XYZ file of C-alpha atoms in Angstrom:
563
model
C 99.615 108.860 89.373
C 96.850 111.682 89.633
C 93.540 111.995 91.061
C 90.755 112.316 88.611
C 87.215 112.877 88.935
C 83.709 113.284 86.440
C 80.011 114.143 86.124
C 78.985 112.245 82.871
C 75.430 112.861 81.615
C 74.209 116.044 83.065
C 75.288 119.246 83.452
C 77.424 120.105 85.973
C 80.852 120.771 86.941
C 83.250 118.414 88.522
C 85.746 121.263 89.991
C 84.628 120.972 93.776
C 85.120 117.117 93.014
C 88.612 117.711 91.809
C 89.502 120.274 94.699
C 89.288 117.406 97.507
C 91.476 115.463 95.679
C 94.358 117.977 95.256
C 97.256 115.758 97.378
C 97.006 113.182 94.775
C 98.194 115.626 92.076
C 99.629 118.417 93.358
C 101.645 119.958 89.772
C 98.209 121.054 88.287
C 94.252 120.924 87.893
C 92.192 121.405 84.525
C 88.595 120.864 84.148
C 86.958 120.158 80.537
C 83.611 120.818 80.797
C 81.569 119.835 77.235
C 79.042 117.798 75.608
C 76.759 116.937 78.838
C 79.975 116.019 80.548
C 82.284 117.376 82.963
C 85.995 115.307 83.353
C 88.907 116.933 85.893
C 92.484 115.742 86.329
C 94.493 116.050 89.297
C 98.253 115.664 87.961
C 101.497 114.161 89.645
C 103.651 114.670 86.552
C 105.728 111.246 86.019
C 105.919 110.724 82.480
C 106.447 113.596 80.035
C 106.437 116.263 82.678
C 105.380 118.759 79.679
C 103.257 117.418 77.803
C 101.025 114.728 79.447
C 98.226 117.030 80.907
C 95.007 115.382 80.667
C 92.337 115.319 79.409
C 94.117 113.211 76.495
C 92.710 113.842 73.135
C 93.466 111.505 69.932
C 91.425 109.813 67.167
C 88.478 111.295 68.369
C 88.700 110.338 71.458
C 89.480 111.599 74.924
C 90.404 110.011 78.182
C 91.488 111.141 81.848
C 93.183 108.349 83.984
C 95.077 107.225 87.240
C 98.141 105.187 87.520
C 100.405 103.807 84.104
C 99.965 102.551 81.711
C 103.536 100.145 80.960
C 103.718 98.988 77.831
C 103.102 102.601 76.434
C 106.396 101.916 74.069
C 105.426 98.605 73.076
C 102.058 99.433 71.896
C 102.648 102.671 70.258
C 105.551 100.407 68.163
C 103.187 97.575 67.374
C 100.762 99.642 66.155
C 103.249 102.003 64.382
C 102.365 105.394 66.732
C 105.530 107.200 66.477
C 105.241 110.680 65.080
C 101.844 110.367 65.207
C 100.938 111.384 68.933
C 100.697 114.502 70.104
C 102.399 113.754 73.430
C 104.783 111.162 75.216
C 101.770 110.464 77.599
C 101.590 106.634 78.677
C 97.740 106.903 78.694
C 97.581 108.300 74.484
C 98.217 105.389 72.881
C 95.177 103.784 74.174
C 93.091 106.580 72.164
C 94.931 105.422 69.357
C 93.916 101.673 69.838
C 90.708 102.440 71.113
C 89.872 103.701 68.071
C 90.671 100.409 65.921
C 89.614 98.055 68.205
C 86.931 99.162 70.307
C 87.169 98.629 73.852
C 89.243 94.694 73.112
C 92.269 97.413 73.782
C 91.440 97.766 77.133
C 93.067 94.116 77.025
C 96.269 95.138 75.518
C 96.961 96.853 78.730
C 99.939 96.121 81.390
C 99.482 98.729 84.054
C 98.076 99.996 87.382
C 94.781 102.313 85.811
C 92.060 103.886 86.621
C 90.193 105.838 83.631
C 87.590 107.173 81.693
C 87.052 106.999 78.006
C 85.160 108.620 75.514
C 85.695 106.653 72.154
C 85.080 107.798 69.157
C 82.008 105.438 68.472
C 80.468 107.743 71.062
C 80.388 105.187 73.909
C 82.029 105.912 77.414
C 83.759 103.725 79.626
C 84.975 103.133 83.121
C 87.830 101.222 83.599
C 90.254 99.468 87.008
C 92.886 97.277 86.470
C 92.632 93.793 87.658
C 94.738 93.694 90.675
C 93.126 96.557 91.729
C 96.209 98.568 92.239
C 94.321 101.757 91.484
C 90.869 103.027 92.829
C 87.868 103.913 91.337
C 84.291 105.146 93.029
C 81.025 105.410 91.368
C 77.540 107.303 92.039
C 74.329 107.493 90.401
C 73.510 110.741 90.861
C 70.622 113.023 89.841
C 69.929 111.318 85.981
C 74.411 111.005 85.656
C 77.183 109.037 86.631
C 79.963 110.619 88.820
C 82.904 108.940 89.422
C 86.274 109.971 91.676
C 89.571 108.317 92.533
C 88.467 108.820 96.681
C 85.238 109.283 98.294
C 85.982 112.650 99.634
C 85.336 113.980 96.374
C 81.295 113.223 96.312
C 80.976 114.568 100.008
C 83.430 117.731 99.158
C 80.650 118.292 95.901
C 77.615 117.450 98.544
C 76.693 114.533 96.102
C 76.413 111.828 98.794
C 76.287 112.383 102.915
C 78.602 111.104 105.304
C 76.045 108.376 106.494
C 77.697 104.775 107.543
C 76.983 101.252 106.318
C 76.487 99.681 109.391
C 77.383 95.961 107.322
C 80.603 97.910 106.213
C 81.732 99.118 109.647
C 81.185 95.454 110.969
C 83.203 93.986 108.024
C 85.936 96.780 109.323
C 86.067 95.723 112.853
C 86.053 91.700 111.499
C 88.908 91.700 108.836
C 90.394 95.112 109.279
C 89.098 96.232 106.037
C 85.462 96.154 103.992
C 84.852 94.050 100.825
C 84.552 94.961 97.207
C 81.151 96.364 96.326
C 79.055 99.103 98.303
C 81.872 101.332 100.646
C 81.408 102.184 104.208
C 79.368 105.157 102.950
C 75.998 104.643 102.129
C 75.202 104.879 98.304
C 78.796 104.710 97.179
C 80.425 102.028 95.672
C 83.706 100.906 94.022
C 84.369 99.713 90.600
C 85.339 95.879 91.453
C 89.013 95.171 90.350
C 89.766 94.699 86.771
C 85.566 95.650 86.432
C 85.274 97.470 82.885
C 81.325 99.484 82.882
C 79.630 101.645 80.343
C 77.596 104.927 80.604
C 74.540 104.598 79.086
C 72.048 107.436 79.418
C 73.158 108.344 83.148
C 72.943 104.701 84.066
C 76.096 102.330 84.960
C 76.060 99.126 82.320
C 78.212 96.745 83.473
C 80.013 94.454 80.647
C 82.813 92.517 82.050
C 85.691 91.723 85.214
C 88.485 90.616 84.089
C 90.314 88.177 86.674
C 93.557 89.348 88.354
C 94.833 85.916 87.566
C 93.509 83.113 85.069
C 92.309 79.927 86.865
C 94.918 77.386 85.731
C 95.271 74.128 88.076
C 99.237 73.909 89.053
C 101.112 72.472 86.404
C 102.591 69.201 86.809
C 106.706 68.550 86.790
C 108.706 71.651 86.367
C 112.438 71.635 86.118
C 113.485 74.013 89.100
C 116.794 75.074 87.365
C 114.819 75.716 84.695
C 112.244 77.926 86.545
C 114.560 79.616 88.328
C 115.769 81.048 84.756
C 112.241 81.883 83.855
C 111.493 83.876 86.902
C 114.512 85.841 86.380
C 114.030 86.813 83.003
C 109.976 87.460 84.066
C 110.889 89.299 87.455
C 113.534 91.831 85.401
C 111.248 92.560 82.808
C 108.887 93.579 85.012
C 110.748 95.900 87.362
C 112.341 97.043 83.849
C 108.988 98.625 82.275
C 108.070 99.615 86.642
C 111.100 101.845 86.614
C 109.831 103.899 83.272
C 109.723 107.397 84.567
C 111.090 110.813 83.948
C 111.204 111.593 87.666
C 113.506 110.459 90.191
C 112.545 106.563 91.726
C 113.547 104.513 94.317
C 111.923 101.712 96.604
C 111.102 101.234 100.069
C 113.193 98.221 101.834
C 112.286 95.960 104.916
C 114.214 92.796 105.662
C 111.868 90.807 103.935
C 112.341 88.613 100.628
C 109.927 90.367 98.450
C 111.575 93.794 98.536
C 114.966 92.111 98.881
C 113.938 90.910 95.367
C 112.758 94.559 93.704
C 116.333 95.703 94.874
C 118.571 93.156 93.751
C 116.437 93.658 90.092
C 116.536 97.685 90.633
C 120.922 97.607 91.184
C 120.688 95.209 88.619
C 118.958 97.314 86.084
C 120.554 100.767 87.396
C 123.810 102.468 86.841
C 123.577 104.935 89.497
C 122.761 103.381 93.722
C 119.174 103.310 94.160
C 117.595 105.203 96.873
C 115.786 103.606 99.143
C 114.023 103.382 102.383
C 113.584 101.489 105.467
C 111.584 102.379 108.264
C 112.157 100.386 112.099
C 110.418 100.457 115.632
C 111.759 102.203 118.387
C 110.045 100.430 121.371
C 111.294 97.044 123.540
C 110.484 93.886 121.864
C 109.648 95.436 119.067
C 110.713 93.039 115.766
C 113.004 95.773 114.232
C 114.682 94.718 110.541
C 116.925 97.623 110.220
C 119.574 95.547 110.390
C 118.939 92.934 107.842
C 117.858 95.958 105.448
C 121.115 97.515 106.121
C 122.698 94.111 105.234
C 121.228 94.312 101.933
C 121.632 97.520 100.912
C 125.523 97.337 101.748
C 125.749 94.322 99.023
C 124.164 95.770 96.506
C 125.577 99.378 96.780
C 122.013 101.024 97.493
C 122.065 104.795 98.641
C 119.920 103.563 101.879
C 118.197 105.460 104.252
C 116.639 104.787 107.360
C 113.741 106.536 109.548
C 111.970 105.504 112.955
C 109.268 105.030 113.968
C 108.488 105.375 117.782
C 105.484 106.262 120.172
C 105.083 109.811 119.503
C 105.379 108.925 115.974
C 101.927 106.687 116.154
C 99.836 109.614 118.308
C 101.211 112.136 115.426
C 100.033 110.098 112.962
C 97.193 107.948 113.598
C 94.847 111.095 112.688
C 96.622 112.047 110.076
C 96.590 108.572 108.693
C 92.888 108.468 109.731
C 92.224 110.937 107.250
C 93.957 109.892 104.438
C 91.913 106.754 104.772
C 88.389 107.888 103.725
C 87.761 104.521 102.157
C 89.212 102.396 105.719
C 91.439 100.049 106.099
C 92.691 99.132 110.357
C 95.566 98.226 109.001
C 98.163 99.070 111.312
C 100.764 98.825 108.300
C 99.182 102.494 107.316
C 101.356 103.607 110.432
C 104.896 102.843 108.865
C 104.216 102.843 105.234
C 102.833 106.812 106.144
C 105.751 107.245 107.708
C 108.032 106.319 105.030
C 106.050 108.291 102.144
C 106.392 110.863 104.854
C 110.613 110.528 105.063
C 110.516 110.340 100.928
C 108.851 112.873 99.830
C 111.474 115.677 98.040
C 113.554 112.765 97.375
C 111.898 110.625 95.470
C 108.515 110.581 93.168
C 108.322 106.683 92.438
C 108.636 104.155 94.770
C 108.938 100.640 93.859
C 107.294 98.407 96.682
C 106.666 94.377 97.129
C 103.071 94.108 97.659
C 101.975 91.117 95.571
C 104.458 88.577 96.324
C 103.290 86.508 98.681
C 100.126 86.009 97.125
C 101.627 85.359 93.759
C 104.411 82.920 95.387
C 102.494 81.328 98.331
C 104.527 83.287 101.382
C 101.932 83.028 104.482
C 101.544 80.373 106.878
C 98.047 80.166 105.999
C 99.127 78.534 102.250
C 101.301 75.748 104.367
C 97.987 74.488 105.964
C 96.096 74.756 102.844
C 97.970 72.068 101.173
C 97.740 69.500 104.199
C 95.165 66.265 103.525
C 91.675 66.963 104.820
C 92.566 64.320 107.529
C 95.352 66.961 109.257
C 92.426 69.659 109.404
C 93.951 71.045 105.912
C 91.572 73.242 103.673
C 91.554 76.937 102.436
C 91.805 79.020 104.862
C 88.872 81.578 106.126
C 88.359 84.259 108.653
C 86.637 82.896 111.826
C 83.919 85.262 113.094
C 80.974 85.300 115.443
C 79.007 87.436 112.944
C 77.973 84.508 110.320
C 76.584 87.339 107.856
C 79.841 88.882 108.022
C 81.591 85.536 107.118
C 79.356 84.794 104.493
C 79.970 88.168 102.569
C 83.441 86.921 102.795
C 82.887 83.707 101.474
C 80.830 85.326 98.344
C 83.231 87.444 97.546
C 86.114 85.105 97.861
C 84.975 82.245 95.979
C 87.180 80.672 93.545
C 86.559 78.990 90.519
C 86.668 74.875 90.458
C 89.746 72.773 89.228
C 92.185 74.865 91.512
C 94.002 73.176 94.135
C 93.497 73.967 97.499
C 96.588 76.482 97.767
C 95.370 78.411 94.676
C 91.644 78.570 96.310
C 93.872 80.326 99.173
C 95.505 82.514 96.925
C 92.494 83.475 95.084
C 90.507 84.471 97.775
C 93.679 86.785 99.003
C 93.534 88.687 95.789
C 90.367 88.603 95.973
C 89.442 90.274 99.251
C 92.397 91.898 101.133
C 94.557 92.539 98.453
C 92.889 95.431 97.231
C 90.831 96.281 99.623
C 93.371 96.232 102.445
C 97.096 96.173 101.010
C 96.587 98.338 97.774
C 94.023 100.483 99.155
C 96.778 101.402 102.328
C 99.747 101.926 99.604
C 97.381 103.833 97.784
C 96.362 106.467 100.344
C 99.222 106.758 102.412
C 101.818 107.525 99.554
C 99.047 109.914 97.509
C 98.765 111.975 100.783
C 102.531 112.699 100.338
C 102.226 113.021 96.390
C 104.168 110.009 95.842
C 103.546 107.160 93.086
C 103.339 104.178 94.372
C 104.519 100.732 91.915
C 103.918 97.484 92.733
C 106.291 95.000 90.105
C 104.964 91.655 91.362
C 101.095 92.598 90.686
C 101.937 92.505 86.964
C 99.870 90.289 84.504
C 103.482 88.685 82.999
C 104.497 88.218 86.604
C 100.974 86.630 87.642
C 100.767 84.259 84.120
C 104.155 82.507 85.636
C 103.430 82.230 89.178
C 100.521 81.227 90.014
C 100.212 77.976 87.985
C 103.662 76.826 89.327
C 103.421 73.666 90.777
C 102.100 73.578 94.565
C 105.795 72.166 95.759
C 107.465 75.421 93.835
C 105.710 77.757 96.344
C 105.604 75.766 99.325
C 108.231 73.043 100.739
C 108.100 72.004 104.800
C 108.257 75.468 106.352
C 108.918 77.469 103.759
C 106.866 79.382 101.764
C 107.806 81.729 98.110
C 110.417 78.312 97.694
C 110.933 79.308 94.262
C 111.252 83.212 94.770
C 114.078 82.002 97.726
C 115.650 79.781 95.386
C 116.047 82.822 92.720
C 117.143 84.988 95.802
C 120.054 82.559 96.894
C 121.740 82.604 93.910
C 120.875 86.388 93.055
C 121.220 87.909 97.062
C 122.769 85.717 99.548
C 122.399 88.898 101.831
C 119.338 88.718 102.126
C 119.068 85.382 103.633
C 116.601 84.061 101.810
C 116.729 81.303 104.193
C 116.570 82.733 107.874
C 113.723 82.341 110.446
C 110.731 84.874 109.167
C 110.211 87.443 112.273
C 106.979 88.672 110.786
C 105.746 91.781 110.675
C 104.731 93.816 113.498
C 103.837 97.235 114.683
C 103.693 97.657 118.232
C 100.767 99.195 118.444
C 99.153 97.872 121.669
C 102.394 98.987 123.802
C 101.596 102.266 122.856
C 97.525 102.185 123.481
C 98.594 100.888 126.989
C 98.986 103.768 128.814
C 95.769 105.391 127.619
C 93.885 102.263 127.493
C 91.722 103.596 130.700
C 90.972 107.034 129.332
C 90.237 105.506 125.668
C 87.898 103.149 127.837
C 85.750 105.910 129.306
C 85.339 108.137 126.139
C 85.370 106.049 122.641
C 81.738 104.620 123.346
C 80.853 108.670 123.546
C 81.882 108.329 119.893
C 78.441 107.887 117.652
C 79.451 105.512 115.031
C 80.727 103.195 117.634
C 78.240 103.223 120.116
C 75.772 102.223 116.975
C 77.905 98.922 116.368
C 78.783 98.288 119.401
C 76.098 99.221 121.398
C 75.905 99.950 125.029
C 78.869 97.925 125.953
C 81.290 100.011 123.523
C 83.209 100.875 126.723
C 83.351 97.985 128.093
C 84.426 95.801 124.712
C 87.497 98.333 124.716
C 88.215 97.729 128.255
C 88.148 94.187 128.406
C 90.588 93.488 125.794
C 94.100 93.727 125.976
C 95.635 93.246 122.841
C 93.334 94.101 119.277
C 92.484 97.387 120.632
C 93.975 99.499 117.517
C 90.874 98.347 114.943
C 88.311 99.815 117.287
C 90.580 103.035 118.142
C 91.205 103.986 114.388
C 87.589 103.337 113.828
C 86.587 105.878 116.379
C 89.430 108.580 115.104
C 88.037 107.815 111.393
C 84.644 107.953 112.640
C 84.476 111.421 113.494
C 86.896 112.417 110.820
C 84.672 111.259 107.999
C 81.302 111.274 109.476
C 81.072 114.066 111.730
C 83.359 116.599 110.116
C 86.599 116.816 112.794
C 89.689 117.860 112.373
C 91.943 115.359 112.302
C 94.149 116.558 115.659
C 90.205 116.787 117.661
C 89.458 114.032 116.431
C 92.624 112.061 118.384
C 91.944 114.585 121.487
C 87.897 113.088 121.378
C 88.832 109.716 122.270
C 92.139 109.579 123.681
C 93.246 113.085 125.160
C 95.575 115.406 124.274
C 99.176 114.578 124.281
């Protein structure tokens, strides 16, 4: 996990580039500057804490990249590396490969990756892994192609200027995140997940996307025993080649089923008690799962540790989460999952999460109505919204392909759309603030080939959705409760907003970027709602953070007063 950033075509150097992005590698920054290029690396030293600086060079080739790369060991033995790398890098092999096969090897790879690569043919490539796990931003610039891990990096280098896309901001305040394509900065854009571009000449070529998932109808029949075994041997394998690291790792734990799952893999796999890390809500009514994490980590002898997460905890770090988001997401998960980066950071380096698994395994109520007949109102599901060219960006970008059923279309368009723009981008940021690696074992392509053509009744029965993945957990964790009433998930953000709602009120439509959404009325559109208040606050607090230059503590102090 690093930060990397590069000027290709055209003199110049990508060092102030590099310098914004120092909290995503904070061990060490080089900059190669040659041949009409300029490439900088950011490093969080995880695998071969020696040797693995980048740039990588090998077989004439060279290559700087974000995230891991897996199946390092499997390729370098299938195509007979050993003793001939100069490093235990995860990222050299694919200079190796590269150089037989062109860029097919980008297909060989099983990983969370962002990169660039020089081959030796001379041609250079962009690369993002399907799921999207890691992030990659592109600019035309001035006759080249510059390209970061986080916007920050073009306005730190004075490449772009902080100006807003208005169609962004709206898709912000709609879904609490924007869609793939053009960023809430004008000019900017992401590489699409899984999109693979060339350089040519100072121009971006684009030459293929490669699908998260492939787009299999559900299979028919299915012995469940039988699956059950499957998804075993597919779940350990994955967490297996997720735990390869030569720093220390551990995994953050709510009372859900999908982390339930990475730990009962992780204490099977392990010797030693894994570490890991739960974070609850200290205010009334708040849905708390402490407990049921504590459950779990007592059965399967975890080292467990819990933090909290209370009112003065959300005014501390709303701005400081505000900042770390330079591409947004409202997400009010960013609150707890900063939080417990935050409380592991000089423990551990890795942390395992469960992002991914109730997409893959059809865990949200919205999959339930998705497989109801047309009759009973049941379709796939999309946002509702007053803003029909907002919807209709959605719809574009969320479109399936035909033969799926309608729970697949459902799934699709979740790892299509908030997936990585919402879910990936929040682990992303939050943990790389804190210089923490962030691993995501169900958002592997092994792990997506078996789940999502299971049969529609293996993912959802009655009320339950991830049946399969509870099935597995029943017989692998009873503690976890595979079983019990889902109490959601919850921050209780609005209690704390309360207090302040009247003073918010009178100065957020003060704030520039909202009064040009929102208009006139920004005050009273705060005002008049009282729950849904947090999207419009963190856009304010981001706002002026990103756009206008504040410090992160002003920035809070602007629209909701000092503490």
């Amino acid at each position: 996990m690093c930060g990397i950033a590069g000027i290709l075509g055209a003199n110049g150097s990508a060092r102030p580039m590099i310098e914004a992005l120092t909290h995503r590698g904070p061990d060490g920054v080089f900059v190669e500057e040659a041949n009409g290029r300029s490439l900088a690396h950011a490093r969080l030293s995880i695998i071969d804490l020696e040797g693995g600086w980048q740039p990588l060079h090998g077989a004439g080739c060279t290559v700087i990249g974000n995230g891991e790369i897996y199946n390092y060991v499997e390729l370098a033995q299938e195509f007979g590396l050993e003793g001939r790398m100069g490093t235990g890098s995860d990222f050299e092999p694919l200079l190796h490969i590269y150089a037989q096969e062109g860029p097919a090897a980008f297909h060989r790879l099983r990983g969370m990756y962002a990169f660039c690569l020089v081959g030796n043919d001379g041609r250079t490539w962009l690369a993002r892994d399907p799921f999207g796990i890691k992030p990659l931003y592109l600019l035309e610039h001035e006759g080249s192609v510059a390209f970061a891990s986080e916007p920050r990096a073009f306005l730190a280098a004075g490449m772009i200027g902080a100006e807003l896309s208005p169609d962004r901001a709206r898709e912000l305040l709609a879904f609490n995140y924007t869609l793939t394509g053009e960023t809430i900065f004008q000019g900017l854009r992401r590489l699409a997940p899984g999109e693979i571009v060339e350089v040519v000449d100072g121009r971006i070529v684009p030459r293929e996307v490669r699908p998260a998932v492939i787009a299999r109808p559900p299979a028919r029949g299915g012995d469940e025993a039988d699956l059950i075994k499957r998804l075993d041997a597919v779940l350990e394998n994955s967490v297996r080649v997720h735990q390869r690291s030569d720093v220390p790792y551990g995994l953050f734990l709510s009372g859900g089923i999908d982390s339930a799952t990475i730990a009962t893999l992780m204490a099977r796999l392990n010797a030693r008690p894994v570490t890991a890390f739960t974070c609850g809500f200290d205010a009334p009514g708040a849905r708390d799962e402490r407990a049921q994490a504590e459950r779990v980590a007592a059965a399967l002898n975890l080292d467990w540790r819990e933090t909290s997460f209370g009112e003065e905890d959300f005014w501390r770090i709303l701005p400081q989460v505000a900042w770390a988001m330079d591409d947004p997401t409202a997400d009010y998960a960013t609150l707890p999952t900063y939080k417990l980066a935050e409380a592991a950071k000089g423990t551990l380096t890795v942390v395992l999460t469960g992002e991914g698994g109730d997409e893959l395994f059809g865990g949200y109520g919205r999959y339930r109505r998705a497989l109801r007949p047309a009759w009973l109102g049941g379709r796939p599901a999309e946002p509702r919204h007053e803003d029909k060219g907002v919807v209709e960006r959605w719809r574009a970008a969320a479109q399936a392909p035909k033969g799926l059923s309608g729970l697949q279309r459902t799934q699709w368009a979740d790892i299509a759309t908030w997936l990585p723009n919402d879910l990936l981008l929040k682990l992303d940021r939050c943990l790389m603030a804190h210089g923490l690696e962030g691993r995501t074992p169900f958002l592997d392509p092994q792990v997506a080939d078996f789940a999502f053509p299971l049969p529609d009744r293996m993912k959802v029965q009655g009320r339950y959705g991830k049946w399969l993945l509870r099935k597995w957990l029943e017989q692998a964790c009873p503690a976890a409760d595979p079983w019990g009433r889902k109490k959601g998930f919850t921050v209780p953000v609005d209690a704390w907003i309360a207090p302040r709602a009247g003073e918010i009120a009178a100065r957020i439509g003060q704030v520039e970027a909202v009064r040009r959404i929102l208009g006139p009325e920004a005050n009273a559109a705060f005002a008049a709602q009282e729950t849904g208040r947090w999207p419009l606050l963190f856009f304010a607090v981001w706002s002026l953070i990103h756009l206008e230059g504040a410090a992160p503590s002003d920035a809070l102090a602007a629209v909701a007063g000092r503490p």
